[in-house]
Amino acid sequence: MRLTVAVICSLVAVQLWVTLLAGELKVGYYDDKCSGVEDVVKSHVIKAIILNRGNGAALVRLIFHDCFVRGCDGSVLLDASGVNPRPEKVAPVSIGLEGFDILEEIKADLERRCPGVVSCADILIFAARDASSILSNGRVRFDVPAGRLDGLVSSADEAQAELPEPTFTIRQLIDSFARKNFTVEELVVLSGAHSVGDGHCSSFAARLAAPPDQITPSYRNLLNYKCSRGGGADPAVVNNARDEDLATVARFMPAFVGKLRPVSALDNTYYRNNLDKVVNFNSDWQLLTQDETRGHVHEYADNAALWDHDFAASLLKLSKLPMPAGSKGEIRNKCSSINHR
Ligand code: HEM
């Protein structure tokens, strides 16, 4: 009996391996392997967002950081270890990445239900999809094909080389996205994720002294005020002025008070803010410096539904970025470490 179970398990494992090696992703991939996987992920994400909406933003950012580096393989989730002291998450470009605990909790829950079946790479994608859907009040939605393996490699140098930096020029941003087969329009669409969440002052240091044609002076003053309150530390400031506190906005940008919202949503307000030069990162403002990108900023500022639709399509495309050819993978026991040294 024991032998039979072992044989069946290894046959299932071989089948899984072959399917995954073939790189086939499938909507409903876990339906016959572990029932309710996507519901379990969603319930954790809802709980995390009720606790703190910032958790949703963190999950949305993780899909970008994972998939742009070695494809969507959960490599961003790996902790430093004796054999790999510098994984992706310690790269300077990973500053402020969060959400790891949420994914580890989901993984532990799914391991209890179906040991060794659901990859961390898939959990991350499901969670980012659900976070986008919840933060956009259901307007960004799409089915996620699954069947990814967890990667064995994670390198800070690679993350630094593959991910765009907030100081990039429009040319560098376009090139960075083009290397992953993303168009200029998709660069603009995906940048709209900065309608939620926050960033550290060090990520937009040069903007604090940028000229008025690049940043509205009253907003620059607001950012300088916020950043000076860190007592020498590196405070985080919300990405979307809409999410600022009333007192600060009333003091620096009284005309903006009407735009404040009690609940921050993933939406096209980023583009309106950008046209008003009320965005934090140089990379955001750079979208106005070239005809094609500026055209798309106008397009999305004027059409909220179009952005919802295109953002969902671009996230889906992001979620399909494959691991480098010939890479090995596994289903990790824990998202923060590989199973075998
Ligand atoms: C276009 C190139 C991009 C650059 C240069 C960039 C850069 C950054 C930086 C510097 C931060 C703040 C980090 C910190 O200081 O804590 C940030 C935050 C964020 N980014 Fe991006 N990003 C880009 C594209 C994207 C994309 C494609 C997505 C998702 C689809 C995304 C989603 C987010 C989110 C949601 C946050 C807030 C995270 C949180 O509050 O935890 N970004 N980004």
XYZ file of C-alpha atoms and ligand atoms in Angstrom:
384
model
C 0.000 0.000 0.000
C 2.784 2.369 0.970
C 4.630 1.555 -2.220
C 1.531 2.236 -4.311
C 1.060 5.644 -2.703
C 4.725 6.445 -3.268
C 4.520 5.380 -6.918
C 1.343 7.406 -7.484
C 2.921 10.438 -5.796
C 6.023 10.233 -7.960
C 3.922 9.775 -11.106
C 1.924 12.867 -10.191
C 5.173 14.725 -9.494
C 6.632 13.666 -12.858
C 3.442 14.697 -14.622
C 3.522 18.071 -12.848
C 7.153 18.526 -13.772
C 6.582 17.710 -17.440
C 3.537 19.984 -17.655
C 5.402 22.817 -16.036
C 8.508 22.295 -18.095
C 6.354 22.632 -21.167
C 5.572 26.103 -19.834
C 1.849 25.633 -20.162
C -0.186 27.886 -17.953
C -3.847 27.114 -17.610
C -6.823 28.906 -16.099
C -8.212 26.591 -13.419
C -4.904 24.712 -13.241
C -5.465 23.711 -9.592
C -9.136 22.729 -9.981
C -8.369 19.009 -10.049
C -5.286 19.212 -7.817
C -6.371 21.176 -4.783
C -9.891 22.474 -4.609
C -10.564 26.070 -3.675
C -6.985 27.379 -4.065
C -8.044 30.705 -5.552
C -10.752 31.170 -2.918
C -8.228 30.584 -0.145
C -5.842 33.150 -1.623
C -8.625 35.672 -2.063
C -9.886 35.334 1.507
C -6.382 36.038 2.847
C -5.977 39.035 0.547
C -9.337 40.474 1.595
C -8.360 40.071 5.240
C -4.979 41.730 4.682
C -6.519 44.682 2.839
C -9.205 45.186 5.485
C -6.379 45.325 8.022
C -4.405 47.816 5.943
C -4.979 48.952 2.339
C -1.223 49.359 1.995
C -1.022 45.570 1.951
C -2.921 45.605 -1.333
C -0.475 48.061 -2.892
C 2.447 45.934 -1.715
C 1.004 42.868 -3.470
C 0.399 44.790 -6.698
C 4.034 45.919 -6.696
C 5.308 42.393 -6.091
C 3.944 41.048 -9.379
C 6.085 43.603 -11.214
C 9.228 42.902 -9.217
C 8.843 39.156 -9.439
C 7.942 38.857 -13.108
C 10.478 41.348 -14.508
C 13.334 39.364 -12.984
C 13.709 35.757 -14.245
C 9.984 35.632 -15.065
C 7.199 34.955 -12.584
C 8.994 32.375 -10.470
C 8.690 33.658 -6.907
C 12.407 34.550 -6.926
C 11.644 37.897 -5.268
C 10.327 36.015 -2.226
C 13.579 34.251 -1.346
C 15.383 35.372 1.808
C 19.129 35.753 2.130
C 20.786 32.504 3.145
C 24.263 31.115 3.745
C 24.542 29.983 0.138
C 22.834 33.065 -1.289
C 23.506 36.143 0.861
C 22.275 38.601 -1.821
C 18.852 37.615 -3.201
C 16.642 40.029 -5.186
C 14.975 41.515 -2.142
C 18.201 43.123 -0.865
C 18.817 45.028 -4.121
C 18.521 48.824 -3.768
C 15.722 48.758 -6.346
C 13.703 46.532 -3.977
C 13.441 49.315 -1.388
C 10.085 49.211 0.385
C 8.967 45.814 -0.959
C 6.440 44.319 1.424
C 3.742 41.678 1.498
C 6.056 38.713 2.038
C 4.365 37.694 5.299
C 0.947 37.662 3.676
C 2.146 35.318 0.941
C 3.905 33.082 3.484
C 0.670 32.820 5.466
C -1.294 31.876 2.355
C 1.351 29.313 1.463
C 1.205 27.755 4.946
C -2.587 27.535 4.711
C -2.412 25.860 1.284
C 0.350 23.485 2.443
C -1.945 22.319 5.245
C -4.700 21.619 2.712
C -2.616 20.193 -0.159
C 1.070 19.675 0.657
C 3.533 20.296 -2.166
C 0.961 21.268 -4.776
C 0.654 25.064 -5.082
C 3.703 27.114 -6.082
C 4.569 30.390 -4.398
C 4.913 31.901 -7.865
C 1.237 31.176 -8.558
C 0.154 32.357 -5.103
C 1.904 35.680 -5.723
C 0.118 36.156 -9.049
C -3.305 35.212 -7.648
C -2.761 37.560 -4.704
C -1.654 40.486 -6.903
C -4.651 39.922 -9.180
C -7.031 39.855 -6.200
C -5.428 42.945 -4.663
C -5.849 44.857 -7.945
C -9.443 43.777 -8.152
C -10.253 44.745 -4.553
C -8.399 48.078 -4.656
C -10.168 48.993 -7.901
C -13.576 48.063 -6.464
C -13.850 45.195 -8.916
C -13.104 47.215 -12.049
C -9.735 45.559 -12.753
C -10.424 41.861 -13.136
C -9.100 38.960 -15.124
C -8.618 35.203 -14.965
C -5.114 34.066 -14.132
C -3.633 31.038 -15.839
C -1.500 29.044 -13.385
C 1.005 26.202 -13.266
C 4.223 28.095 -12.573
C 7.193 26.594 -10.774
C 9.175 28.300 -8.038
C 12.665 29.239 -9.194
C 15.892 28.236 -7.480
C 17.869 31.369 -8.313
C 17.540 34.891 -6.900
C 20.174 37.565 -7.424
C 20.247 41.169 -6.212
C 22.510 42.119 -9.119
C 20.052 40.694 -11.598
C 17.124 42.557 -9.984
C 19.126 45.779 -10.098
C 19.906 45.240 -13.775
C 16.397 44.213 -14.858
C 14.121 46.589 -12.959
C 13.729 50.259 -13.911
C 14.785 52.890 -11.390
C 12.763 55.964 -10.418
C 15.575 58.197 -11.714
C 15.325 56.749 -15.234
C 14.742 58.912 -18.289
C 11.891 58.153 -20.673
C 14.366 56.456 -23.031
C 15.646 54.183 -20.267
C 12.081 53.352 -19.180
C 10.987 52.495 -22.714
C 14.104 50.352 -23.251
C 13.649 48.585 -19.922
C 10.070 47.627 -20.799
C 10.964 46.776 -24.408
C 13.528 44.230 -23.154
C 10.580 42.359 -21.634
C 8.538 42.795 -24.801
C 6.304 45.515 -23.346
C 5.192 48.411 -25.537
C 5.377 52.122 -24.815
C 1.642 52.100 -24.166
C 2.014 49.243 -21.664
C 4.723 51.213 -19.852
C 2.230 54.041 -19.423
C -0.602 51.677 -18.442
C 1.415 49.840 -15.811
C 2.828 53.042 -14.329
C -0.747 53.803 -13.277
C -0.200 51.329 -10.417
C 1.331 54.344 -8.686
C -2.205 55.541 -7.978
C -1.868 53.541 -4.768
C 0.738 52.875 -2.098
C 3.715 54.916 -1.059
C 7.406 55.498 -1.653
C 10.410 56.496 0.416
C 11.745 60.024 0.154
C 15.087 58.639 -1.059
C 13.218 57.289 -4.098
C 12.317 60.806 -5.228
C 15.123 62.862 -3.668
C 15.887 64.849 -6.830
C 12.208 65.796 -7.200
C 12.443 67.782 -3.969
C 14.489 70.378 -5.850
C 13.098 69.894 -9.372
C 12.054 73.028 -11.335
C 8.379 74.111 -11.610
C 7.986 72.729 -15.132
C 8.578 69.255 -13.653
C 6.680 69.441 -10.372
C 4.049 71.848 -9.091
C 5.881 74.002 -6.517
C 3.143 73.672 -3.868
C 3.336 69.884 -4.171
C 7.119 70.035 -4.033
C 6.796 72.016 -0.806
C 4.410 69.405 0.562
C 6.864 66.604 -0.244
C 9.748 68.565 1.295
C 7.691 69.045 4.452
C 6.767 65.351 4.647
C 10.339 64.245 3.996
C 11.809 66.646 6.552
C 9.704 65.040 9.275
C 11.690 61.814 9.261
C 14.284 63.073 11.723
C 17.109 61.999 9.413
C 15.386 58.719 8.570
C 13.840 57.993 5.186
C 10.067 58.410 5.619
C 7.512 57.088 3.161
C 5.006 59.415 1.499
C 1.818 58.364 -0.293
C 2.170 58.062 -4.076
C -1.156 59.750 -4.724
C -1.791 63.205 -3.230
C -5.443 62.168 -3.057
C -4.451 59.906 -0.136
C -2.618 62.620 1.840
C -3.898 63.812 5.187
C -6.302 66.725 5.126
C -4.233 69.065 7.331
C -1.121 68.798 5.155
C -3.010 69.256 1.897
C -4.999 72.177 3.326
C -1.726 73.831 4.316
C 0.207 73.331 1.072
C -2.377 72.765 -1.673
C -5.773 74.068 -0.521
C -7.170 73.793 -4.046
C -6.542 70.053 -3.937
C -8.616 69.428 -0.805
C -11.706 68.559 -2.855
C -9.782 65.727 -4.482
C -8.984 63.943 -1.220
C -10.653 60.562 -0.862
C -11.337 58.600 2.329
C -10.443 55.287 0.652
C -7.560 55.031 -1.772
C -8.427 53.191 -4.985
C -6.431 51.761 -7.843
C -7.655 53.974 -10.667
C -6.733 56.503 -13.359
C -6.293 59.470 -10.971
C -2.538 58.939 -11.443
C -2.789 60.346 -14.977
C -4.702 63.462 -13.988
C -2.176 64.061 -11.199
C 0.641 63.513 -13.662
C -0.722 66.157 -16.054
C -1.006 68.479 -13.036
C 2.655 67.635 -12.170
C 1.610 66.199 -8.838
C 3.452 62.864 -8.900
C 6.387 61.647 -6.834
C 8.867 59.788 -9.006
C 10.952 61.248 -11.784
C 9.942 58.154 -13.808
C 6.285 59.206 -13.473
C 6.946 62.738 -14.679
C 9.124 61.434 -17.521
C 5.964 60.076 -19.171
C 5.112 63.673 -20.077
C 8.414 64.296 -21.836
C 7.768 62.331 -25.013
C 4.872 62.700 -27.493
C 3.721 59.077 -27.505
C 3.811 58.559 -23.746
C 2.230 61.966 -23.088
C -0.548 61.069 -25.526
C -1.302 57.915 -23.547
C -1.258 59.845 -20.263
C -3.974 62.117 -21.714
C -5.876 59.119 -23.037
C -5.987 57.392 -19.639
C -6.654 60.605 -17.714
C -9.774 61.027 -19.859
C -10.984 57.441 -19.866
C -11.129 55.580 -16.571
C -12.787 52.468 -18.002
C -10.164 52.164 -20.730
C -7.418 52.228 -18.117
C -9.146 49.577 -15.976
C -9.381 47.330 -19.021
C -5.835 47.922 -20.297
C -4.318 47.627 -16.828
C -5.928 44.204 -16.378
C -4.616 43.109 -19.797
C -1.091 44.349 -19.015
C -1.020 42.654 -15.601
C -2.122 39.445 -17.274
C 0.701 39.804 -19.805
C 3.135 40.494 -16.958
C 1.950 37.339 -15.190
C 2.937 35.240 -18.194
C 6.610 36.253 -18.325
C 8.428 32.900 -18.344
C 11.504 31.745 -16.483
C 14.714 31.793 -18.568
C 14.862 28.793 -20.929
C 16.300 25.707 -19.265
C 15.678 26.952 -15.695
C 14.903 24.387 -13.063
C 12.054 24.821 -10.616
C 10.177 23.216 -7.786
C 7.161 23.678 -5.532
C 8.716 25.276 -2.468
C 7.723 24.195 1.027
C 8.090 27.794 2.177
C 8.087 30.843 -0.072
C 11.175 32.371 1.537
C 13.571 29.473 0.917
C 14.290 26.808 -1.648
C 13.708 23.198 -0.562
C 17.196 21.803 -1.139
C 20.570 23.362 -1.000
C 7.782 52.221 -14.727
C 8.747 51.889 -13.932
C 8.596 51.867 -12.447
C 9.422 52.455 -11.560
C 10.663 53.241 -11.882
C 8.873 52.212 -10.252
C 9.430 52.646 -9.077
C 8.833 52.563 -7.841
C 9.390 53.066 -6.622
C 10.735 53.745 -6.495
C 8.490 52.830 -5.636
C 8.628 53.231 -4.153
C 9.620 52.336 -3.443
C 9.910 52.888 -2.064
O 10.640 53.874 -2.007
O 9.400 52.346 -1.074
C 7.361 52.194 -6.227
C 6.219 51.854 -5.534
C 5.198 51.150 -6.095
N 5.170 50.639 -7.371
Fe 6.413 51.082 -8.869
N 7.736 51.484 -10.365
C 7.529 51.224 -11.699
C 6.521 50.484 -12.232
C 5.586 49.810 -11.483
C 4.697 48.792 -11.983
C 4.721 48.263 -13.408
C 3.900 48.416 -10.951
C 2.816 47.370 -10.897
C 2.171 46.944 -11.937
C 4.273 49.219 -9.814
C 3.618 49.218 -8.609
C 4.007 49.951 -7.520
C 3.214 50.052 -6.318
C 1.815 49.474 -6.090
C 3.974 50.794 -5.420
C 3.588 51.130 -3.968
C 4.019 49.950 -3.118
C 3.646 50.037 -1.646
O 3.039 51.000 -1.222
O 3.997 49.090 -0.918
N 5.321 50.019 -10.162
N 7.595 52.009 -7.568
